[in-house]
mmCIF file of C-alpha atoms in Angstrom:
data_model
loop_
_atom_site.group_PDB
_atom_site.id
_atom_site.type_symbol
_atom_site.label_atom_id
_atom_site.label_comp_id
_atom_site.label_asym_id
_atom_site.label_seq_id
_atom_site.Cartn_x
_atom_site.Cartn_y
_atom_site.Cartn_z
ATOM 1 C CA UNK W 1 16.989 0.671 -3.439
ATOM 2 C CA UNK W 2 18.380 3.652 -5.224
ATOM 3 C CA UNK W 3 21.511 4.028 -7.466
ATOM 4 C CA UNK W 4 23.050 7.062 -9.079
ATOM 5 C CA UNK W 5 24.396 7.427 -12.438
ATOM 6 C CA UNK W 6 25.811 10.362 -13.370
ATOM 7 C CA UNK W 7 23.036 12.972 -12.582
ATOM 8 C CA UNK W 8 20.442 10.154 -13.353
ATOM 9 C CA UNK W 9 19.065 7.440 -10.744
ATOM 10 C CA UNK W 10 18.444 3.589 -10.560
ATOM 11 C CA UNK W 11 14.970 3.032 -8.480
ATOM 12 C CA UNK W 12 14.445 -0.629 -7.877
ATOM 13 C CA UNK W 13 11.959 -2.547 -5.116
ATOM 14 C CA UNK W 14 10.615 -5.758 -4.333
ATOM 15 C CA UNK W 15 7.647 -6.649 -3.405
ATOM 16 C CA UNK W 16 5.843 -9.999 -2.223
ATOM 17 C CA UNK W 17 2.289 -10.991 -1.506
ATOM 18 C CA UNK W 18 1.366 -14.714 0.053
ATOM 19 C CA UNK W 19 -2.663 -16.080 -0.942
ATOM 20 C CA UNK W 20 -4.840 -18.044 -2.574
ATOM 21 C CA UNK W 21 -6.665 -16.042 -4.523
ATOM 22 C CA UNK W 22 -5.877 -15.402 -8.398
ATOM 23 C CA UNK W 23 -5.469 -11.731 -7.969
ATOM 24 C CA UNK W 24 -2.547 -12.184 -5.218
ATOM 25 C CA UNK W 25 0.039 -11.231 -7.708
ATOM 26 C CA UNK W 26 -1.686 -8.167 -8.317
ATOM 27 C CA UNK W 27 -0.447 -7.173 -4.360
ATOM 28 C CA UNK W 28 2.503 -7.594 -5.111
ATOM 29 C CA UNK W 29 2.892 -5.597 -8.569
ATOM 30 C CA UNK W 30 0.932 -2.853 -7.537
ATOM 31 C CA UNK W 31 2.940 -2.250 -3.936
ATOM 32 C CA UNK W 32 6.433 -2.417 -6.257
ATOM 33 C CA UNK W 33 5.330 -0.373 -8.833
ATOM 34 C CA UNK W 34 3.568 2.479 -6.470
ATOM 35 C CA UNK W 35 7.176 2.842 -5.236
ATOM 36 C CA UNK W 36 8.685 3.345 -8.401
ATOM 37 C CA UNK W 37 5.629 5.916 -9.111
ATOM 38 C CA UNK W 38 6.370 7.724 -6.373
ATOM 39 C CA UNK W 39 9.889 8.326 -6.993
ATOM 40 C CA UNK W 40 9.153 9.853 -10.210
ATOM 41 C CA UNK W 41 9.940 6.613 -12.641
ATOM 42 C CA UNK W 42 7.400 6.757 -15.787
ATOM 43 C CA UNK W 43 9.226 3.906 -17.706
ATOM 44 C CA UNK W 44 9.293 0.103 -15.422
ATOM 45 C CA UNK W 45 10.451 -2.913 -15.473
ATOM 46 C CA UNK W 46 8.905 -6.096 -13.673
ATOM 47 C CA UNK W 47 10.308 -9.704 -13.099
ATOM 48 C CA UNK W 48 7.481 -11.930 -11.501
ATOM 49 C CA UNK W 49 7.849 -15.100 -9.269
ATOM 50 C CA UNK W 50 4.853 -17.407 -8.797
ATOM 51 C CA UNK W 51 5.870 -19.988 -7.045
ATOM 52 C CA UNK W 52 2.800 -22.609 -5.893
ATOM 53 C CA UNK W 53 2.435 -25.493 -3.322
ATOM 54 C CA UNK W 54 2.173 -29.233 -5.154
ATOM 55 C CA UNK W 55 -1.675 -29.356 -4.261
ATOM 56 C CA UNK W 56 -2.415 -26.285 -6.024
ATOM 57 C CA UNK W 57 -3.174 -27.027 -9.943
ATOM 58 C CA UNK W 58 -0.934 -25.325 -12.505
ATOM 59 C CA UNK W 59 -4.291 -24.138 -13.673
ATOM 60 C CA UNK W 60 -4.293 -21.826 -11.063
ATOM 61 C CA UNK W 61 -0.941 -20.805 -11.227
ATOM 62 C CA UNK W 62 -0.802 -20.292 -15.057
ATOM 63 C CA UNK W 63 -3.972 -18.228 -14.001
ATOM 64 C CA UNK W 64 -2.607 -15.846 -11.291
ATOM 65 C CA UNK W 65 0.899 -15.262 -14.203
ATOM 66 C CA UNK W 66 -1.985 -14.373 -17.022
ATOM 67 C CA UNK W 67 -3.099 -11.844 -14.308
ATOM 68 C CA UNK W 68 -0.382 -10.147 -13.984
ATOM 69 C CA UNK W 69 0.543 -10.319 -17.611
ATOM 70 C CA UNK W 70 -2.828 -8.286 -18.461
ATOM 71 C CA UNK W 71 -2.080 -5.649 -16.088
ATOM 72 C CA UNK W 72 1.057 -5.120 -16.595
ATOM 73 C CA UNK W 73 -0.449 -4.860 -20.626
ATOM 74 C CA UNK W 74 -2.870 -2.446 -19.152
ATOM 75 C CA UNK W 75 -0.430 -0.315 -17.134
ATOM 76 C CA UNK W 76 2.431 0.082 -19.752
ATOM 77 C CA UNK W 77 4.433 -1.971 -17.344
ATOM 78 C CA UNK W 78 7.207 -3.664 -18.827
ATOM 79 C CA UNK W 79 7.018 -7.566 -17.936
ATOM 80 C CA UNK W 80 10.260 -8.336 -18.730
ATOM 81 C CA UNK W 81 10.861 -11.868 -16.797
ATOM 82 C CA UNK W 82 8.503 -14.274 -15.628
ATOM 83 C CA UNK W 83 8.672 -17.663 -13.883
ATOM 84 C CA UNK W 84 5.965 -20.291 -12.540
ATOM 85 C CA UNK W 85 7.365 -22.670 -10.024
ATOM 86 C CA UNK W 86 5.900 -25.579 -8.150
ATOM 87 C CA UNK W 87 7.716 -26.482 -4.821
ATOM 88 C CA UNK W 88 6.819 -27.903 -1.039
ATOM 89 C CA UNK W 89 9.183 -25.505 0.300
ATOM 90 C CA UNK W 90 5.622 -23.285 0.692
ATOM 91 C CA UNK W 91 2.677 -23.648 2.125
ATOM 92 C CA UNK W 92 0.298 -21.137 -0.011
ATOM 93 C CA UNK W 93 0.931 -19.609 -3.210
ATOM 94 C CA UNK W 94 3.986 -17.031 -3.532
ATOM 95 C CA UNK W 95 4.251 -13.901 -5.522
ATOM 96 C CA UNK W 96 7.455 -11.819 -5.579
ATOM 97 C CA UNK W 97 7.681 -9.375 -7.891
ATOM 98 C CA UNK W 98 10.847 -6.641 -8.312
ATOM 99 C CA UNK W 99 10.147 -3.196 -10.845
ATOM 100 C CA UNK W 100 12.917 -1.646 -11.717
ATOM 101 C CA UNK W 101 13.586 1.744 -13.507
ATOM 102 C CA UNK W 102 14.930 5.314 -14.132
ATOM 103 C CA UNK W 103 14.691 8.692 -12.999
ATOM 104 C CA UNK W 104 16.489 11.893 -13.126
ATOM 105 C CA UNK W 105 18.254 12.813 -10.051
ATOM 106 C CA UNK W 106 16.486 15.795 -8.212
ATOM 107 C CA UNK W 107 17.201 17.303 -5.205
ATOM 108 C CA UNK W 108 13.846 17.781 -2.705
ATOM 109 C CA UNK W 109 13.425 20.571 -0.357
ATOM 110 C CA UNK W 110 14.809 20.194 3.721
ATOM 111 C CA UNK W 111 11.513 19.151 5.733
ATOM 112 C CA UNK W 112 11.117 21.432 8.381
ATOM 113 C CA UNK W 113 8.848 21.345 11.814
ATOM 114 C CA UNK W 114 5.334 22.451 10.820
ATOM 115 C CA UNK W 115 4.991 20.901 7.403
ATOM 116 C CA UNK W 116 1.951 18.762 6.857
ATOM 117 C CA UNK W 117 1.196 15.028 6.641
ATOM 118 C CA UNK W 118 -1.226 14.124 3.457
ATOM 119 C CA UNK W 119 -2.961 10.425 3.940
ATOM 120 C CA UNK W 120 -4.021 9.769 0.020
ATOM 121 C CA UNK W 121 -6.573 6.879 -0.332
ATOM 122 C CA UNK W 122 -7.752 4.493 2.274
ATOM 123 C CA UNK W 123 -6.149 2.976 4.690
ATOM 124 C CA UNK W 124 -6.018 -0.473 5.535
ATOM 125 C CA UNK W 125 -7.824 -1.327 1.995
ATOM 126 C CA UNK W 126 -5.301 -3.947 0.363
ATOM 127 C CA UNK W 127 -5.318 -6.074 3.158
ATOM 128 C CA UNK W 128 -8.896 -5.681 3.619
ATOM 129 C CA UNK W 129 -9.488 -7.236 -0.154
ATOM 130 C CA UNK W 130 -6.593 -9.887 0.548
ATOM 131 C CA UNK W 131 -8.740 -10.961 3.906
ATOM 132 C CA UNK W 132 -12.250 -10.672 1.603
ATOM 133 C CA UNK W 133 -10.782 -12.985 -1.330
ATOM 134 C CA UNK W 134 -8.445 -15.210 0.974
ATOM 135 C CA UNK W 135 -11.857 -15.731 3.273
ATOM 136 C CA UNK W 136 -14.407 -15.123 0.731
ATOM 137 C CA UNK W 137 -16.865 -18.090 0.870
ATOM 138 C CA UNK W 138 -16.899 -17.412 4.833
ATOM 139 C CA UNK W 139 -17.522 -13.435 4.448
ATOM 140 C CA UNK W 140 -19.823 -14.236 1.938
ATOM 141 C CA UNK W 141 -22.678 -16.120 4.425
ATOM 142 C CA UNK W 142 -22.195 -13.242 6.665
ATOM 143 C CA UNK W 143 -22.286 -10.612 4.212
ATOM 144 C CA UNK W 144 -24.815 -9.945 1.706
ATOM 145 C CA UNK W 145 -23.948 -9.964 -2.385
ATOM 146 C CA UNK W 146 -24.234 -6.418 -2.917
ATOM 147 C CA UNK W 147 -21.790 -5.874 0.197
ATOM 148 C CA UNK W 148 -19.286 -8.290 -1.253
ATOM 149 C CA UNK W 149 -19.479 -7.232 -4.835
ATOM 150 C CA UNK W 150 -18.887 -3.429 -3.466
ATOM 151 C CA UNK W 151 -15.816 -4.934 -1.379
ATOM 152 C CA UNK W 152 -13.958 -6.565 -3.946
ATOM 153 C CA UNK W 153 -15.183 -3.386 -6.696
ATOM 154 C CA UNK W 154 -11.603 -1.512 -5.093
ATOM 155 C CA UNK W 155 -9.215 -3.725 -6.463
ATOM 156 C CA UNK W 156 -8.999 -1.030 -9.075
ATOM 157 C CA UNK W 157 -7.507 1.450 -6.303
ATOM 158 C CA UNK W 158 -4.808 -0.516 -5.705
ATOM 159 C CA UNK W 159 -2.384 0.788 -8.512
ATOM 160 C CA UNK W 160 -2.119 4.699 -7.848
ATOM 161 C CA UNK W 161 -0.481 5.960 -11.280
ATOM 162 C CA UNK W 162 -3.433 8.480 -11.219
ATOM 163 C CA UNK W 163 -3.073 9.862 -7.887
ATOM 164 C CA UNK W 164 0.627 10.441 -7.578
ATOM 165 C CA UNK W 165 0.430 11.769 -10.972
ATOM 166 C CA UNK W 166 -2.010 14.538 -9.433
ATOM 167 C CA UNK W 167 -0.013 15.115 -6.715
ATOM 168 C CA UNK W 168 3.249 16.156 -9.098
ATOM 169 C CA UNK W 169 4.959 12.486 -8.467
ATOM 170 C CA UNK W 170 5.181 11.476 -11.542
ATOM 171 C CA UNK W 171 7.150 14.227 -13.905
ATOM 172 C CA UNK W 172 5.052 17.123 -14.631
ATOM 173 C CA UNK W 173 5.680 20.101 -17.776
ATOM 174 C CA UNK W 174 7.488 21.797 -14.718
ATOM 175 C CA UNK W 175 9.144 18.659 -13.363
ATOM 176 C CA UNK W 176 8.144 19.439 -9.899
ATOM 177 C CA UNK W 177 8.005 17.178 -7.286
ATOM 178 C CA UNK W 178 6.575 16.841 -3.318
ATOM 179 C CA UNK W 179 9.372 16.706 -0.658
ATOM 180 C CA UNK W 180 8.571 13.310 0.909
ATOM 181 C CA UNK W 181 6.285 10.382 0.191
ATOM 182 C CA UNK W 182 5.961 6.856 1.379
ATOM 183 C CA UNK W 183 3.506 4.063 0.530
ATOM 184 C CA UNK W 184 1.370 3.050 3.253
ATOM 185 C CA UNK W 185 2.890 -0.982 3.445
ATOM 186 C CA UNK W 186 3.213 -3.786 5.880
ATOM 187 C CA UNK W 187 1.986 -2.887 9.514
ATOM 188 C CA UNK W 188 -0.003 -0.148 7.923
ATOM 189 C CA UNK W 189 -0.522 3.398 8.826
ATOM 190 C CA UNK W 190 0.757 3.731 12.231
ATOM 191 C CA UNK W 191 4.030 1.785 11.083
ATOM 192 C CA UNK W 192 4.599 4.315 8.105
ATOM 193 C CA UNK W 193 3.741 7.018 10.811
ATOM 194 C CA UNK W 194 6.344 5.593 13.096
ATOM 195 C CA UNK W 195 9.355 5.245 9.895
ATOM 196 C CA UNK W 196 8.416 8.881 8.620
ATOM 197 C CA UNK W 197 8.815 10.548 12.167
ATOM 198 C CA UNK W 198 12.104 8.305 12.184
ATOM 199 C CA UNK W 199 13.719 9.254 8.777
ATOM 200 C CA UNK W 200 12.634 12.917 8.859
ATOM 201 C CA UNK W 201 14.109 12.544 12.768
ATOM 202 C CA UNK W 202 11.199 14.831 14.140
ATOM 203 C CA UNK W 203 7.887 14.379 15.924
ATOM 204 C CA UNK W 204 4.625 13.619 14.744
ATOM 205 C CA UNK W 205 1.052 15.469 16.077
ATOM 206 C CA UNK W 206 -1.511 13.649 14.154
ATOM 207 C CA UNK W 207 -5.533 13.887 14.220
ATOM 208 C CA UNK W 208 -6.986 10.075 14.207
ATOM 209 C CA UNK W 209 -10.751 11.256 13.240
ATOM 210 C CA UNK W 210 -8.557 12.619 10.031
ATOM 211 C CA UNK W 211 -7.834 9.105 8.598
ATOM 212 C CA UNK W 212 -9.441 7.642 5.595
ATOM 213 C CA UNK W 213 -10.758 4.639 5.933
ATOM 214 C CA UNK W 214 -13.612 2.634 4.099
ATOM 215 C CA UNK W 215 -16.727 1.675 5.786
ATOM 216 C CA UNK W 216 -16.135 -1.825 4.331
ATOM 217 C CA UNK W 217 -12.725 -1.942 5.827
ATOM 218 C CA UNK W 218 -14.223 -1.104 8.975
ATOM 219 C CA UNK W 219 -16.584 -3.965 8.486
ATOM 220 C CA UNK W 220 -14.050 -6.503 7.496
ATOM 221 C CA UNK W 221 -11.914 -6.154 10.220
ATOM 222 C CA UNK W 222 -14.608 -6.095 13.036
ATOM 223 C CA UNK W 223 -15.250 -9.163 11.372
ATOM 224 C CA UNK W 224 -12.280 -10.795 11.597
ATOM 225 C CA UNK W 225 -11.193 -8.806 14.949
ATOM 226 C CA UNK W 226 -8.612 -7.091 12.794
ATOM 227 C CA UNK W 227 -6.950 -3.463 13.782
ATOM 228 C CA UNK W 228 -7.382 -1.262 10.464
ATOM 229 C CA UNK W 229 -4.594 0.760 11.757
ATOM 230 C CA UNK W 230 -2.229 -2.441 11.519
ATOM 231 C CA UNK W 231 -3.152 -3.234 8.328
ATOM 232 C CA UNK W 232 -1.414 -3.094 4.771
ATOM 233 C CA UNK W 233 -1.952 -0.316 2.649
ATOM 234 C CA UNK W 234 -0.919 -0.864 -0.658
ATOM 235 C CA UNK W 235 -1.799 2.041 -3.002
ATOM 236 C CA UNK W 236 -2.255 4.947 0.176
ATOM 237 C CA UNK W 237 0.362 6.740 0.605
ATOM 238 C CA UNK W 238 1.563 9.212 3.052
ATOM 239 C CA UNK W 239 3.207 12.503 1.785
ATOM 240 C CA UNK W 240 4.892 15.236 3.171
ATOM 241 C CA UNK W 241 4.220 19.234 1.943
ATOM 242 C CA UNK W 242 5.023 22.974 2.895
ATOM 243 C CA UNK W 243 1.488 23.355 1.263
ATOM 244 C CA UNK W 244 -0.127 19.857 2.731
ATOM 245 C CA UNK W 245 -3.935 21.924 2.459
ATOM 246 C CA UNK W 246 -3.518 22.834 -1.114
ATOM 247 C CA UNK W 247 -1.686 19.615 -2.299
ATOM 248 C CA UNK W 248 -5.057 17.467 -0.635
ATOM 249 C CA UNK W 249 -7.242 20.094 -2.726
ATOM 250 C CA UNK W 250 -4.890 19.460 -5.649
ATOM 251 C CA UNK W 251 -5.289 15.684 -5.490
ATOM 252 C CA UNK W 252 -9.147 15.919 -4.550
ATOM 253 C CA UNK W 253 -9.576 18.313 -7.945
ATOM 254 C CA UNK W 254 -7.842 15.194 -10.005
ATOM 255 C CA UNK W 255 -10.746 12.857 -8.530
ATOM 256 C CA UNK W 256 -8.580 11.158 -5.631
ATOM 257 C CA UNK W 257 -8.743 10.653 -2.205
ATOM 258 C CA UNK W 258 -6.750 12.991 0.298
ATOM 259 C CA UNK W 259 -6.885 14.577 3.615
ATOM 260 C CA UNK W 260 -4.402 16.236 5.870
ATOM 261 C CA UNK W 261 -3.565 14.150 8.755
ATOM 262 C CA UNK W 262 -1.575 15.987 10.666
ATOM 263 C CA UNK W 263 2.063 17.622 10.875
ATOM 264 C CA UNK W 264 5.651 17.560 11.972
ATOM 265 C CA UNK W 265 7.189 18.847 14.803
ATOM 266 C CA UNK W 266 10.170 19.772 16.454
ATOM 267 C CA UNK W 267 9.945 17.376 19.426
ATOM 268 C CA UNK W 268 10.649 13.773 19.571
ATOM 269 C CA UNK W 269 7.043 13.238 21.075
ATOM 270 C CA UNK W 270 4.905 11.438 18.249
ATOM 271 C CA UNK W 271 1.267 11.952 19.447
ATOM 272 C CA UNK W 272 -2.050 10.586 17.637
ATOM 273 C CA UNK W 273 -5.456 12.816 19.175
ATOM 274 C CA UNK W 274 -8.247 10.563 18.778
ATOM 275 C CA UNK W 275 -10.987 13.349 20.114
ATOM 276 C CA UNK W 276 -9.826 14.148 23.943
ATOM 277 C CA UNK W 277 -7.595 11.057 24.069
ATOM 278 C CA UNK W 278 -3.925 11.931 23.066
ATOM 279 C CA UNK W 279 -2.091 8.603 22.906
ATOM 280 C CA UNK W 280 2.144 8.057 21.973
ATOM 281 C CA UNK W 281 2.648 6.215 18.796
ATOM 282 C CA UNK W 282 4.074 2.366 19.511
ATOM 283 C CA UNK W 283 6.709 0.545 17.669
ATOM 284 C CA UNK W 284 5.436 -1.052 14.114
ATOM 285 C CA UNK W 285 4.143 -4.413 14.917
ATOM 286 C CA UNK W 286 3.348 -7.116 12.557
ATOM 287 C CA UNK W 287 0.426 -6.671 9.523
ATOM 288 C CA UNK W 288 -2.427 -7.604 10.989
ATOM 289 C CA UNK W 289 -3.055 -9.501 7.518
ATOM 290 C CA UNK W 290 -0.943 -12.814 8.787
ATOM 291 C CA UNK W 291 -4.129 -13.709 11.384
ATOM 292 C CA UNK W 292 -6.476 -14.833 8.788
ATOM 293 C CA UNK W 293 -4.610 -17.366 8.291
ATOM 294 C CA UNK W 294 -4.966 -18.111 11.738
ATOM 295 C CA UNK W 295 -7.104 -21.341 12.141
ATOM 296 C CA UNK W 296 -8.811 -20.043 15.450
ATOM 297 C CA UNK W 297 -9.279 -16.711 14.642
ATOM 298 C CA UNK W 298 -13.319 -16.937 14.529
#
């Protein structure tokens, strides 16, 4: 949500994450806070929920509120509310978390047909590490140590400061931002595909084989007979440049992942090539995340 005070703007968004694992929070704050990056806010604001079933132990829920409270420390995140609830009204542990903060008020460049899609970091990782940790004693007889310790070794990509930062997000000397970004979230990359092509109101032409995706998520979701495609994205983003080949090589320089994906056009058509097959992009469907918890899913 976005409010505008005089020449200046209010950036606000909520975010929530569902799990067992201690690091669920962290979902959550990283997913609201990438937003805020995005839209150019260096100074945030958090409030964190936890709210936890009666059979989980306050232990853990005291845990997963230190969590956030250390990365919040870590990212110069203000955590300016916090609240640890116990309630039968859920079923697994509940983060929400809402950032809030400031930016000035800039006006972005009209998107035109041809422009270029950038796909920075990997899709499909967040949800990835939430089905690792949610299903982590189970992955772990299939998969051997090294595997799982390289898995769970990108929770640090979750929180892209760095990366927008390269890509001119973030307020540079010049105070120049990109035209259009949009973080990668719930139904992952072919839903964000499917709401750019719908904001911008033009067509897509996109190249699958250009996607970034982890061997691990790959792995995962064969595993669990997920589609990577479908899956949340926290901390990838896709963003939308006159100059998509030199913003990738900007980002790339800064040590970050980017390719260009593919482009706008003037049609309403929005086409994914995957080699010789062309294929019309469906209507988002729902994260692919929600069928771990699925009791006959293996």
């Amino acid at each position: 949500m976005k409010k505008e005070i005089q020449g200046r703007k209010i950036v606000t968004d909520t975010a929530v994450a569902y799990g067992q694992s201690k690091n669920t929070g962290l979902y959550a704050l990283a997913a609201a806070v990438n937003t805020l990056w995005a839209e150019g806010v260096t100074d945030i604001s958090v409030k964190a929920s936890v709210c936890v079933p009666p059979y989980v132990y306050k232990s853990r829920r005291n845990g997963m509120m230190k969590l956030l409270q250390e990365t919040c420390q870590e990212y110069g995140i203000c955590l300016e509310e916090e609240e640890g609830i116990t309630a039968a009204v859920v079923t697994v542990p509940e983060v929400i978390v809402t950032g809030t903060g400031i930016t000035d008020e800039g006006s972005r460049p009209e998107i035109l047909p041809g422009w270029g899609i950038v796909q920075t970091g990997w899709l499909g990782m967040s949800g990835m590490l939430q089905a690792a940790e949610e299903r982590k004693r189970e992955l772990s007889g299939w998969f051997s140590p090294s595997f799982m310790k390289q898995i769970l070794s990108y929770q640090k990509e979750l929180f892209a400061k760095s990366v927008l930062e390269a890509a001119g997000l973030l307020k540079t000397k010049e105070g120049e931002k990109v035209s259009f970004v949009r973080q990668i979230g719930s139904g992952g990359i072919l839903a964000a595909l499917w709401n750019l092509s719908k904001e911008t109101k033009l067509g897509l032409d996109m190249n699958m084989k250009a996607f970034s995706i982890l061997q691990e998520t790959v792995e995962v979701c064969e595993y669990f007979r997920l589609n990577p495609y479908q899956l949340s994205s926290v901390g990838s983003f896709l963003i939308v440049s006159e100059d998509a080949e030199g913003l990738a090589e900007q980002i790339l320089a800064a040590g970050g992942k980017a390719n260009v994906i593919g482009s706008l056009t003037d049609s309403h058509d929005k086409l994914i090539h995957n080699g010789e097959e062309i294929r019309y992009l469906d209507r988002p469907a729902p994260d692919e995340l929600w069928k771990i918890y699925q009791t006959d899913l293996v």
